[in-house]
């Protein structure tokens, strides 16, 4: 919809909608839905699954957070679980580790995806297809396999990391078993796993940038770097925003690699919020407390998400 | 959108199918909950088990043979086996309890510690006193039965016992001209001297590649703990009210263990949570001469073609000789049907019978928890298990405290830092004490 006629029509429709009373709007919406009932019927299976496995559990978690949950009967305890979360040093440690992990990995993952997509974009169709596949492969590879490979990479005696560092004269480190390196080792691993989804999305977004913009900039004497910085990066803002949000949510929920590689140790150096929630629920069977922890995580993620959206969206608008 | 009548019909059909699957899939097996208050109950029993010894490439052969035998002796009863790796068992049980979909019968890992306090708190375990006769109880070793007893009720039947001991690779001892400890006993000083001799540069590149000792530190695992007990230190007082791992006896022993890395007679990795890597270093790479393990490792070492090894005691300090024992067995989960409960109890008794305990002892490196099974001398042709059996005399169990798992985590996480050289034992235990005191004073 880019023609002036279409834009005018759209604006008119929006104005009409604002002028229509809500009851009538609702009626017409229902009528419209009824008209498209076959489409909604197709959506129904997914809707049922979503309700059963996402919506109800989420609502249930909110209810559980205010209870001392017992398999054969629960007791309403109000905000007691939330108070326990606030008083818990383990939760504060896990939150701090999660924040550190997120603040470092999210920008780097998005930046690496952008740089890779920029390098792949000018290539021919065949080469592009190859690199798309190559960079997407780790996305469909099980994290268990990736973690096993990285455990070997970080092995003190036989690992690739120490082997390479040995050539540079850097003394070997026991990467996963020292408090000062364990979390950084996990961060490096996360950053170095090719961001397949990001690359694919950036490539798709780059394809939709009109060539005429680059040609005009070229005529104006802009260098390649300037064209990338002044045209590509600003026009990719919506994609960047989406990927950042996605990456942020993923980072706040980091769990598998923690469980497989360090178990939260040494000490609590790599304990993250989700690994703590998991332990609270399935080791200690304190489902109410685990739900409260999960809700606090949800609220933190929401705040970060809104803040990020607001900042980036405003910049994009500017 | 112009959908054809066929696509509408397909959408309806797909939705109907999904609903049917959801409804039938989520419904309980009604056949298995027929209300019969007698021993004539018929239906399905779900049992979980982990991999045990291998028979014709099958690590579940034993439990499958038990299923067959039980189905033959109980017509109309079917036993469904769910295979669960040991490492996942506790988590899977936790998830199943959360979803109210627990098995009827499940094992406690053989290096475990009897009844699970969290399960008891949630009331998902069934007491089984009414199904075990007094004579039967007498046949079990008191400490094994005690592990499954809480508040005077019996919540499980012990299938076997385990103990932690030091596994010595005698090939490395021979190579370094080191005499193994006489009768498998050594003092701390003798032990350190031997470890020094066993630590060496094998390939002559100027770097040490074989170390005397290694072990790991991980929640719920106690291979390194008998070292901490050697001078008389214990984690909590006998009345389970006071944290005592901050005592001089305990922190002194921690320092001794941590110092092994600085001598160095232990690799830098000692104290990490890498169970597999630690085992591989001993059994496959053979670059560690001595490692402490629970007795399951004896059978694993024998299977890994480690013909020349022996089992020794932990070194003794100023305290009495000591090691840590464990009990494994079977627990029944909540049942509504008395008839079914009795049938499950029958299966528990079959799995822990004298005959089966002898079979398990011979093949799975565990000590019988029944006197009648021990009397049959199942280790007559297994010298390493005979050596390990001597250690049972000095074995102590882990404290039976309701919040033990949390206290354990508080200690183990700090112990990792001690062995890493990141914290002094005193500071580490001061930190652990905060959590422990809070839980012990509940």
XYZ file of C-alpha atoms in Angstrom:
760
model
C 0.000 0.000 0.000
C 2.209 2.786 -1.113
C 0.146 4.738 -3.608
C -1.234 8.122 -2.438
C -4.767 6.923 -3.221
C -4.442 3.933 -0.980
C -2.948 6.011 1.850
C -5.859 8.443 1.622
C -8.338 5.577 1.758
C -6.617 4.089 4.796
C -6.665 7.382 6.684
C -10.350 7.778 5.865
C -11.089 4.310 7.243
C -9.190 5.118 10.440
C -11.134 8.342 10.873
C -14.417 6.513 10.274
C -13.441 3.946 12.864
C -12.752 6.635 15.444
C -16.107 8.253 14.706
C -18.049 4.995 15.152
C -19.382 4.232 18.659
C -17.722 1.186 20.342
C -20.894 -0.963 20.425
C -21.368 -0.643 16.690
C -17.637 -1.225 16.137
C -17.841 -4.411 18.190
C -20.873 -5.585 16.239
C -19.216 -5.030 12.920
C -16.086 -6.755 14.176
C -18.112 -9.783 15.217
C -19.905 -9.729 11.874
C -16.558 -9.583 10.115
C -15.265 -12.474 12.239
C -18.354 -14.522 11.435
C -17.789 -13.843 7.753
C -14.260 -15.210 8.098
C -15.329 -18.119 10.307
C -13.570 -20.711 8.191
C -10.280 -18.924 8.746
C -10.904 -18.793 12.487
C -11.745 -22.471 12.435
C -8.313 -23.116 10.967
C -6.809 -21.068 13.771
C -8.791 -22.928 16.417
C -6.447 -25.949 16.857
C -3.506 -23.650 17.472
C -5.697 -21.503 19.700
C -6.675 -24.525 21.799
C -3.053 -25.621 22.136
C -1.951 -22.106 23.040
C -4.676 -21.812 25.659
C -3.984 -25.239 27.140
C -0.212 -25.115 27.210
C 0.628 -21.410 27.491
C -2.251 -19.241 28.642
C -3.654 -21.481 31.403
C -0.199 -22.344 32.841
C 0.745 -18.647 32.883
C -2.452 -17.724 34.715
C -1.946 -20.720 37.012
C 1.602 -19.582 37.799
C 0.227 -16.206 38.927
C -2.232 -17.983 41.218
C 0.472 -20.364 42.526
C 2.770 -17.491 43.429
C 0.403 -16.522 46.234
C 0.151 -20.062 47.586
C 2.166 -22.568 49.556
C 1.485 -25.215 46.945
C 0.895 -28.763 48.051
C 0.066 -31.673 45.772
C -2.915 -32.511 47.984
C -4.009 -29.034 48.879
C -2.534 -25.567 48.887
C -2.549 -22.770 51.389
C -3.037 -19.103 50.464
C -0.027 -17.161 51.804
C -0.435 -13.781 50.123
C 2.864 -12.050 49.372
C 5.005 -14.358 51.517
C 6.669 -15.959 48.482
C 7.488 -12.558 47.011
C 8.992 -11.497 50.331
C 11.135 -14.638 50.288
C 12.289 -13.721 46.788
C 13.174 -10.191 47.910
C 15.109 -11.496 50.940
C 16.909 -14.229 49.026
C 20.600 -13.716 48.456
C 20.576 -16.602 45.979
C 17.980 -14.755 43.899
C 19.999 -11.534 43.966
C 23.126 -13.410 42.848
C 21.199 -15.139 40.065
C 19.652 -11.821 38.981
C 23.045 -10.115 38.896
C 24.546 -12.969 36.847
C 21.594 -12.896 34.455
C 21.871 -9.132 34.012
C 25.609 -9.368 33.319
C 24.990 -12.135 30.803
C 22.196 -10.184 29.096
C 23.915 -6.813 28.943
C 26.955 -8.323 27.234
C 25.404 -10.956 24.971
C 22.371 -9.112 23.563
C 24.162 -6.198 21.850
C 26.964 -8.456 20.633
C 24.616 -11.095 19.208
C 22.644 -8.445 17.317
C 25.800 -6.691 16.108
C 27.365 -9.932 14.903
C 24.165 -10.831 13.035
C 24.166 -7.404 11.383
C 27.835 -7.608 10.372
C 27.453 -11.150 9.013
C 24.337 -10.220 7.044
C 26.159 -7.167 5.655
C 29.015 -9.358 4.471
C 26.694 -11.988 2.945
C 24.241 -9.549 1.321
C 26.351 -8.506 -1.705
C 27.202 -12.120 -2.630
C 25.594 -14.057 -5.477
C 22.466 -16.139 -4.991
C 24.333 -19.449 -4.587
C 26.874 -18.134 -2.140
C 24.105 -16.400 -0.190
C 22.120 -19.635 0.050
C 25.206 -21.482 1.261
C 25.979 -18.960 4.002
C 22.342 -18.686 5.066
C 22.301 -22.444 5.559
C 25.705 -22.510 7.222
C 24.851 -19.802 9.719
C 21.388 -21.195 10.388
C 22.702 -24.703 11.106
C 23.658 -24.043 14.771
C 20.134 -22.728 15.367
C 18.667 -26.155 14.602
C 21.472 -27.999 16.416
C 20.644 -29.156 19.903
C 22.158 -26.999 22.647
C 23.211 -30.261 24.312
C 25.552 -31.024 21.399
C 26.834 -27.454 21.280
C 27.482 -27.489 25.031
C 29.403 -30.759 24.769
C 31.623 -29.326 22.047
C 32.248 -26.184 24.085
C 33.070 -28.196 27.173
C 35.878 -29.706 25.178
C 36.883 -26.253 23.852
C 37.192 -25.025 27.451
C 38.833 -28.168 28.864
C 41.817 -27.166 30.966
C 44.176 -29.819 29.706
C 42.952 -30.746 26.237
C 40.820 -27.775 25.204
C 41.188 -25.807 22.007
C 41.034 -22.491 23.856
C 44.063 -23.130 26.031
C 45.889 -24.698 23.092
C 45.486 -21.530 21.014
C 46.268 -19.276 23.983
C 49.415 -21.313 24.599
C 50.768 -20.130 21.244
C 50.183 -16.544 22.339
C 52.022 -17.160 25.588
C 48.884 -16.828 27.696
C 48.837 -19.289 30.616
C 46.141 -21.970 30.532
C 42.944 -21.264 32.462
C 40.405 -23.624 33.950
C 37.671 -21.626 32.249
C 34.531 -23.293 33.563
C 35.772 -23.959 37.090
C 36.888 -20.533 38.260
C 34.490 -17.915 39.557
C 36.144 -15.098 37.656
C 36.064 -16.844 34.272
C 33.075 -19.233 34.288
C 30.357 -16.720 33.431
C 32.579 -15.042 30.845
C 33.245 -18.420 29.270
C 29.483 -18.936 28.899
C 29.077 -15.416 27.511
C 31.824 -15.992 24.937
C 30.184 -19.271 23.944
C 26.784 -17.583 23.472
C 28.294 -14.757 21.457
C 30.287 -17.083 19.214
C 27.346 -19.317 18.322
C 26.334 -17.895 14.936
C 23.041 -15.988 15.260
C 21.218 -17.826 12.474
C 17.820 -16.211 12.974
C 19.366 -12.742 13.087
C 21.337 -13.268 9.884
C 18.289 -14.571 7.996
C 16.092 -11.710 9.202
C 18.658 -9.024 8.442
C 19.226 -10.451 4.960
C 15.495 -10.369 4.264
C 15.293 -6.792 5.535
C 18.332 -5.726 3.482
C 16.756 -7.144 0.348
C 13.838 -4.788 0.777
C 15.975 -1.624 0.871
C 15.590 0.089 -2.546
C 18.798 0.204 -4.620
C 17.956 3.748 -5.661
C 18.917 4.993 -2.184
C 22.399 3.539 -2.491
C 22.782 4.844 -6.031
C 21.798 8.349 -4.949
C 24.278 8.217 -2.059
C 26.976 6.944 -4.403
C 26.394 9.901 -6.715
C 26.671 12.190 -3.687
C 30.102 10.676 -3.011
C 29.307 8.556 0.045
C 31.810 5.785 0.775
C 30.701 2.188 1.291
C 30.999 2.491 5.048
C 29.044 5.752 4.990
C 26.314 4.161 2.853
C 26.082 1.268 5.330
C 26.030 3.554 8.353
C 23.671 6.208 6.908
C 21.290 4.038 4.891
C 21.448 0.346 5.832
C 21.645 0.641 9.616
C 18.834 3.238 10.019
C 16.500 1.369 7.660
C 17.106 -1.866 9.571
C 15.957 -0.286 12.855
C 12.632 -2.204 13.047
C 14.472 -5.494 12.472
C 17.122 -4.535 15.010
C 14.421 -3.687 17.518
C 12.675 -7.014 16.980
C 15.902 -9.026 17.198
C 17.032 -7.166 20.298
C 13.740 -7.935 22.008
C 13.979 -11.574 20.991
C 17.572 -11.831 22.148
C 16.794 -10.067 25.414
C 14.002 -12.491 26.275
C 16.251 -15.426 25.341
C 19.129 -14.139 27.452
C 16.968 -13.613 30.492
C 15.871 -17.215 30.125
C 19.325 -18.740 29.637
C 19.315 -22.199 31.181
C 20.369 -25.199 29.091
C 24.034 -24.289 28.717
C 24.229 -23.409 32.414
C 22.770 -26.754 33.433
C 25.020 -28.710 31.091
C 28.286 -26.851 31.476
C 28.587 -25.546 35.004
C 25.451 -26.488 36.946
C 25.462 -22.934 38.286
C 28.940 -23.243 39.805
C 31.639 -22.796 40.833
C 29.997 -21.496 43.976
C 27.047 -19.619 42.477
C 29.139 -17.858 39.828
C 26.954 -18.968 36.926
C 23.612 -19.390 38.666
C 20.955 -17.657 36.575
C 17.336 -16.895 37.283
C 15.898 -19.795 35.308
C 18.331 -22.330 36.781
C 17.349 -21.092 40.240
C 13.632 -21.334 39.390
C 14.189 -24.862 38.088
C 15.942 -25.940 41.304
C 13.314 -24.335 43.513
C 10.482 -26.055 41.660
C 11.792 -29.492 40.803
C 14.464 -30.135 43.423
C 12.851 -28.513 46.453
C 9.253 -28.928 45.205
C 8.480 -25.358 46.318
C 6.206 -24.539 43.426
C 4.707 -21.408 44.981
C 8.109 -19.843 45.566
C 9.293 -20.890 42.098
C 6.201 -19.254 40.577
C 6.919 -16.047 42.485
C 10.494 -16.105 41.176
C 9.169 -16.672 37.658
C 6.787 -13.729 37.962
C 9.575 -11.456 39.152
C 11.600 -12.602 36.130
C 8.602 -11.877 33.891
C 8.236 -8.358 35.322
C 11.969 -7.636 34.953
C 11.944 -8.862 31.346
C 8.840 -6.778 30.656
C 10.420 -3.623 32.092
C 13.591 -4.142 30.083
C 11.595 -4.939 26.967
C 9.400 -1.847 27.251
C 12.383 0.384 28.007
C 14.295 -0.989 25.059
C 11.298 -0.707 22.748
C 10.645 2.831 23.869
C 14.256 3.906 23.398
C 14.781 2.245 20.040
C 11.343 3.046 18.677
C 11.796 6.693 19.547
C 15.168 6.719 17.845
C 13.635 4.992 14.850
C 10.862 7.607 14.771
C 13.427 10.421 14.969
C -10.887 -15.511 1.318
C -12.812 -18.120 -0.652
C -12.518 -21.348 1.209
C -14.002 -24.386 -0.364
C -16.417 -26.572 1.559
C -13.654 -29.176 1.656
C -11.246 -26.911 3.480
C -13.977 -26.000 5.977
C -14.660 -29.667 6.513
C -10.954 -30.294 6.960
C -10.678 -27.559 9.567
C -13.615 -29.006 11.486
C -12.120 -32.476 11.268
C -8.693 -31.282 12.421
C -10.175 -29.471 15.391
C -12.325 -32.444 16.331
C -9.358 -34.789 16.075
C -7.203 -32.542 18.252
C -9.927 -32.254 20.884
C -10.401 -36.021 20.907
C -6.668 -36.617 21.293
C -6.425 -34.008 24.039
C -9.351 -35.417 25.978
C -8.363 -39.079 25.658
C -4.695 -38.370 26.130
C -5.252 -36.530 29.370
C -7.684 -38.993 30.867
C -6.465 -41.452 33.495
C -6.156 -45.105 32.777
C -9.483 -46.065 34.211
C -8.745 -49.755 33.878
C -5.916 -49.429 36.343
C -7.980 -47.881 39.080
C -10.717 -50.442 39.529
C -11.867 -50.297 43.117
C -11.049 -53.672 44.578
C -10.085 -53.736 48.195
C -8.427 -57.120 47.811
C -5.248 -58.680 46.602
C -7.102 -59.636 43.421
C -6.480 -56.225 41.969
C -5.659 -56.260 38.259
C -4.407 -53.451 36.077
C -1.227 -51.618 35.196
C 1.685 -50.702 37.466
C 4.138 -48.107 36.220
C 7.691 -48.528 37.415
C 10.685 -46.309 36.667
C 14.213 -47.613 36.653
C 17.660 -46.501 35.601
C 20.257 -48.436 33.618
C 21.968 -51.192 35.608
C 24.420 -53.858 34.477
C 24.471 -54.939 30.861
C 23.122 -58.273 29.648
C 23.335 -58.877 25.903
C 23.679 -55.174 25.288
C 20.638 -54.339 27.409
C 21.068 -52.337 30.610
C 17.427 -52.841 31.578
C 17.513 -56.637 31.307
C 17.203 -57.171 35.069
C 14.088 -55.041 35.540
C 12.561 -56.592 32.411
C 13.125 -60.087 33.818
C 11.494 -58.945 37.072
C 8.506 -57.615 35.149
C 8.049 -60.978 33.406
C 8.295 -62.922 36.648
C 5.833 -60.625 38.398
C 3.290 -60.705 35.577
C 3.472 -64.512 35.652
C 2.872 -64.666 39.392
C 0.164 -61.976 39.261
C -2.188 -62.748 36.338
C -4.036 -59.670 35.139
C -1.330 -57.292 36.326
C 0.871 -55.615 33.735
C 4.049 -53.810 34.643
C 5.056 -50.882 32.463
C 8.736 -49.969 32.661
C 9.812 -46.396 32.042
C 13.556 -46.139 31.422
C 15.100 -43.086 33.082
C 18.817 -42.257 33.182
C 19.972 -41.980 36.810
C 21.149 -38.412 36.373
C 17.655 -37.340 35.330
C 15.673 -39.395 37.805
C 15.265 -36.877 40.623
C 14.403 -34.009 38.298
C 11.947 -36.172 36.399
C 10.297 -37.216 39.657
C 10.037 -33.565 40.650
C 8.388 -32.690 37.359
C 6.041 -35.673 37.593
C 4.994 -34.689 41.113
C 4.354 -31.135 39.938
C 2.093 -32.561 37.231
C 0.495 -35.123 39.580
C 1.622 -37.857 37.204
C 4.034 -39.808 39.385
C 4.977 -43.429 38.791
C 3.642 -46.152 41.077
C 7.105 -47.306 41.987
C 10.503 -45.648 41.575
C 14.040 -46.330 42.750
C 16.349 -44.163 44.771
C 19.739 -44.158 43.123
C 22.077 -46.537 44.877
C 24.362 -43.703 45.973
C 21.308 -41.856 47.213
C 20.181 -41.497 50.746
C 16.901 -43.265 51.278
C 13.690 -41.377 51.712
C 13.375 -37.965 50.077
C 12.307 -35.259 52.524
C 10.737 -33.071 49.830
C 8.565 -35.965 48.640
C 7.497 -36.671 52.206
C 6.598 -33.034 52.723
C 4.345 -33.214 49.667
C 2.787 -36.444 51.011
C 3.377 -38.285 47.742
C 5.059 -41.311 49.335
C 3.103 -44.237 50.727
C 4.066 -45.796 54.069
C 4.414 -49.557 53.622
C 4.604 -50.864 57.206
C 1.440 -52.958 56.875
C 2.974 -54.964 54.012
C 6.283 -55.797 55.696
C 6.272 -58.450 58.405
C 8.329 -58.186 61.578
C 10.476 -61.136 60.454
C 11.067 -59.471 57.138
C 12.131 -56.264 58.887
C 14.539 -58.239 61.062
C 16.272 -59.543 57.942
C 17.176 -56.021 56.813
C 20.226 -54.282 58.236
C 18.988 -51.706 60.760
C 20.828 -48.739 59.202
C 19.462 -49.605 55.758
C 15.906 -49.744 57.058
C 16.499 -46.594 59.082
C 17.273 -44.680 55.887
C 13.686 -45.290 54.753
C 12.087 -44.632 58.116
C 10.701 -41.243 59.010
C 8.609 -40.446 62.083
C 8.343 -44.166 62.837
C 6.934 -45.050 59.406
C 8.629 -47.100 56.732
C 8.514 -45.394 53.309
C 10.536 -47.753 51.177
C 12.480 -50.981 50.952
C 16.265 -50.868 50.658
C 17.622 -52.841 47.731
C 21.289 -52.363 48.433
C 23.925 -50.299 50.145
C 26.972 -48.524 48.920
C 30.078 -47.075 50.437
C 32.739 -44.648 49.251
C 36.274 -45.933 48.874
C 39.518 -45.054 47.138
C 40.163 -46.792 43.822
C 43.866 -47.310 43.174
C 45.300 -47.920 39.714
C 47.964 -50.471 40.623
C 49.653 -50.215 37.210
C 50.671 -46.649 38.028
C 51.755 -47.730 41.538
C 53.929 -50.427 39.964
C 55.328 -48.045 37.370
C 56.364 -45.620 40.130
C 57.556 -48.335 42.538
C 55.038 -47.327 45.139
C 53.727 -49.932 47.564
C 49.935 -49.830 47.873
C 48.715 -49.231 51.449
C 48.892 -52.351 53.619
C 45.375 -53.778 54.167
C 44.136 -50.753 52.252
C 44.782 -48.420 55.182
C 46.980 -45.325 55.345
C 47.478 -42.222 57.429
C 47.232 -38.783 55.891
C 51.018 -38.333 55.850
C 51.584 -41.718 54.217
C 48.916 -40.889 51.702
C 50.486 -37.525 50.774
C 53.919 -39.152 50.420
C 52.500 -41.742 48.046
C 50.613 -39.092 46.056
C 53.869 -37.166 45.568
C 55.551 -40.267 44.142
C 52.599 -40.964 41.877
C 52.616 -37.471 40.364
C 55.026 -37.293 37.462
C 55.837 -36.224 33.918
C 55.187 -39.311 31.863
C 56.202 -38.132 28.395
C 59.204 -36.047 29.409
C 57.944 -32.730 28.059
C 58.537 -30.947 31.345
C 54.857 -30.918 32.296
C 53.155 -33.184 34.800
C 50.688 -35.507 33.051
C 49.905 -38.066 35.748
C 48.621 -36.959 39.146
C 48.265 -38.826 42.394
C 44.695 -37.872 43.252
C 41.629 -36.251 41.747
C 38.000 -35.944 42.725
C 35.010 -33.742 42.028
C 32.576 -31.668 44.066
C 28.924 -31.592 43.133
C 25.592 -31.229 44.926
C 24.409 -34.586 46.223
C 27.737 -36.370 45.689
C 30.053 -37.202 48.562
C 33.270 -38.651 47.146
C 35.341 -35.830 48.633
C 33.585 -35.665 52.010
C 35.318 -38.484 53.914
C 38.491 -36.369 53.562
C 36.664 -33.598 55.411
C 35.609 -36.043 58.136
C 39.093 -37.436 58.763
C 39.951 -35.181 61.712
C 36.531 -35.586 63.277
C 34.700 -32.787 61.440
C 31.015 -33.269 60.633
C 28.558 -31.032 58.747
C 25.897 -30.822 61.467
C 25.605 -31.799 65.108
C 24.024 -35.137 66.082
C 20.796 -33.408 67.077
C 20.672 -31.753 63.609
C 20.340 -28.310 65.156
C 23.805 -26.805 64.689
C 26.035 -26.345 61.668
C 29.458 -27.728 62.572
C 31.420 -27.720 59.327
C 33.009 -24.461 60.428
C 34.849 -26.287 63.208
C 38.670 -26.406 63.234
C 38.546 -30.140 62.552
C 36.494 -29.643 59.382
C 38.155 -26.505 58.005
C 41.597 -27.956 58.760
C 40.747 -31.055 56.723
C 39.416 -28.866 53.893
C 42.702 -26.978 53.839
C 44.664 -30.235 53.692
C 42.601 -31.371 50.706
C 42.883 -28.012 48.923
C 46.634 -27.905 49.523
C 47.059 -31.096 47.498
C 46.630 -28.915 44.433
C 49.421 -26.567 45.419
C 51.983 -29.294 46.251
C 50.880 -30.274 43.454
C 49.707 -33.872 43.628
C 46.244 -33.136 42.252
C 45.277 -31.545 38.928
C 43.877 -28.043 38.644
C 40.482 -29.532 37.708
C 40.104 -31.260 41.099
C 37.011 -29.873 42.789
C 35.075 -29.062 39.630
C 31.651 -30.620 39.126
C 32.757 -32.719 36.159
C 31.847 -36.274 37.168
C 32.356 -37.784 33.711
C 35.679 -36.064 33.143
C 36.971 -37.192 36.544
C 36.003 -40.796 35.870
C 37.495 -40.702 32.368
C 40.807 -39.384 33.734
C 41.020 -42.440 36.004
C 39.550 -45.232 33.896
C 40.274 -44.301 30.275
C 43.048 -41.710 30.127
C 44.729 -43.252 33.185
C 46.350 -39.981 34.168
C 45.203 -40.112 37.790
C 46.450 -42.868 40.078
C 43.864 -42.652 42.874
C 40.254 -41.489 42.881
C 37.530 -41.889 45.501
C 34.249 -43.325 44.226
C 31.083 -44.986 45.406
C 31.105 -48.767 44.944
C 29.217 -48.667 41.629
C 32.559 -47.620 40.133
C 34.112 -50.977 41.033
C 31.901 -52.775 38.550
C 32.377 -49.946 36.022
C 36.161 -50.197 36.366
C 36.026 -53.975 35.955
C 33.917 -53.535 32.815
C 36.321 -50.856 31.535
C 39.092 -53.488 31.484
C 40.884 -52.038 34.492
C 42.054 -55.380 35.691
C 44.750 -54.174 38.036
C 43.171 -51.993 40.691
C 42.316 -52.213 44.352
C 40.013 -50.526 46.837
C 41.497 -48.772 49.852
C 40.190 -46.743 52.751
C 40.329 -42.967 52.880
C 43.430 -41.754 54.713
C 42.968 -41.284 58.443
C 43.671 -38.069 60.281
C 43.269 -37.383 63.963
C 39.715 -38.716 63.949
C 38.437 -42.277 63.666
C 38.612 -44.040 60.265
C 35.488 -43.015 58.399
C 33.720 -43.139 55.077
C 30.276 -42.244 53.816
C 27.642 -44.830 53.019
C 24.493 -44.659 50.971
C 21.327 -46.686 50.632
C 19.301 -47.313 47.509
C 15.922 -48.939 47.188
C 12.321 -48.587 46.099
C 9.604 -46.136 47.067
C 5.881 -46.412 46.433
C 4.111 -43.240 45.354
C 0.644 -42.163 46.446
C -2.142 -44.638 45.668
C -5.914 -44.396 46.112
C -6.583 -48.085 45.718
C -5.773 -50.441 48.589
C -5.710 -53.471 46.281
C -3.221 -51.838 43.981
C -1.124 -50.734 46.934
C -0.769 -54.337 48.070
C 0.215 -55.510 44.594
C 2.864 -52.757 44.335
C 4.181 -53.775 47.762
C 4.445 -57.357 46.460
C 6.538 -56.089 43.569
C 8.749 -54.090 45.957
C 9.319 -57.199 48.029
C 10.167 -59.205 44.911
C 12.695 -56.611 43.775
C 14.370 -56.528 47.198
C 14.165 -60.244 47.973
C 17.207 -62.192 49.179
C 17.605 -63.823 45.777
C 17.482 -60.511 43.895
C 19.826 -58.820 46.330
C 22.413 -61.520 45.654
C 21.978 -61.018 41.886
C 22.241 -57.234 42.282
C 25.271 -57.497 44.563
C 27.127 -59.694 42.105
C 26.347 -57.596 39.067
C 25.899 -54.049 40.310
C 28.592 -53.570 42.960
C 26.267 -52.917 45.865
C 26.167 -54.548 49.253
C 23.051 -56.455 50.218
C 20.795 -54.725 52.698
C 19.434 -58.118 53.798
C 21.418 -60.249 56.208
C 20.246 -63.411 54.429
C 21.707 -62.137 51.145
C 24.995 -61.087 52.760
C 25.256 -64.589 54.280
C 25.411 -66.031 50.761
C 28.754 -64.269 50.243
C 28.028 -62.761 46.825
C 31.552 -61.326 46.559
C 33.423 -64.608 46.906
C 35.053 -64.132 43.508
C 35.287 -60.324 43.592
C 38.362 -59.182 45.571
C 37.702 -55.486 45.041
C 34.193 -55.751 46.459
C 35.583 -57.719 49.394
C 38.008 -54.849 50.027
C 35.163 -52.362 49.805
C 33.013 -54.422 52.145
C 35.589 -53.902 54.911
C 34.938 -50.166 54.641
C 31.282 -50.582 55.580
C 32.333 -50.952 59.222
C 33.402 -47.299 59.254
C 30.556 -45.957 57.106
C 28.316 -43.152 58.332
C 25.182 -41.933 56.571
C 24.402 -38.376 55.570
C 22.294 -36.423 58.075
C 18.555 -37.062 57.791
C 17.529 -33.441 57.811
C 14.397 -32.274 55.983
C 16.223 -29.462 54.155
C 19.424 -31.395 53.621
C 19.522 -30.750 49.868
C 19.677 -27.008 50.439
C 22.280 -27.324 53.198
C 24.245 -29.666 50.959
C 24.178 -27.108 48.139
C 25.318 -24.345 50.480
C 28.307 -26.466 51.561
C 29.224 -27.937 48.168
C 29.133 -24.594 46.345
C 31.524 -23.132 48.923
C 33.692 -26.251 48.917
C 34.217 -25.781 45.170
C 35.623 -22.325 45.901
C 37.906 -23.720 48.608
C 39.355 -26.319 46.250
C 39.730 -23.641 43.569
C 41.834 -21.655 46.000
C 39.377 -18.759 45.745
C 38.331 -18.817 49.395
C 39.766 -19.957 52.685
C 37.869 -22.848 54.314
C 36.948 -20.563 57.219
C 35.390 -17.880 54.986
C 33.686 -20.476 52.830
C 32.076 -22.260 55.760
C 31.084 -18.940 57.335
C 29.117 -18.316 54.132
C 27.605 -21.812 54.129
C 26.677 -21.420 57.792
C 24.344 -18.492 56.990
C 22.114 -20.702 54.838
C 22.515 -23.781 57.018
C 21.650 -22.021 60.284
C 18.519 -20.557 58.745
C 17.378 -24.021 57.673
C 18.445 -25.837 60.831
C 16.629 -23.380 63.074
C 13.277 -23.911 61.292
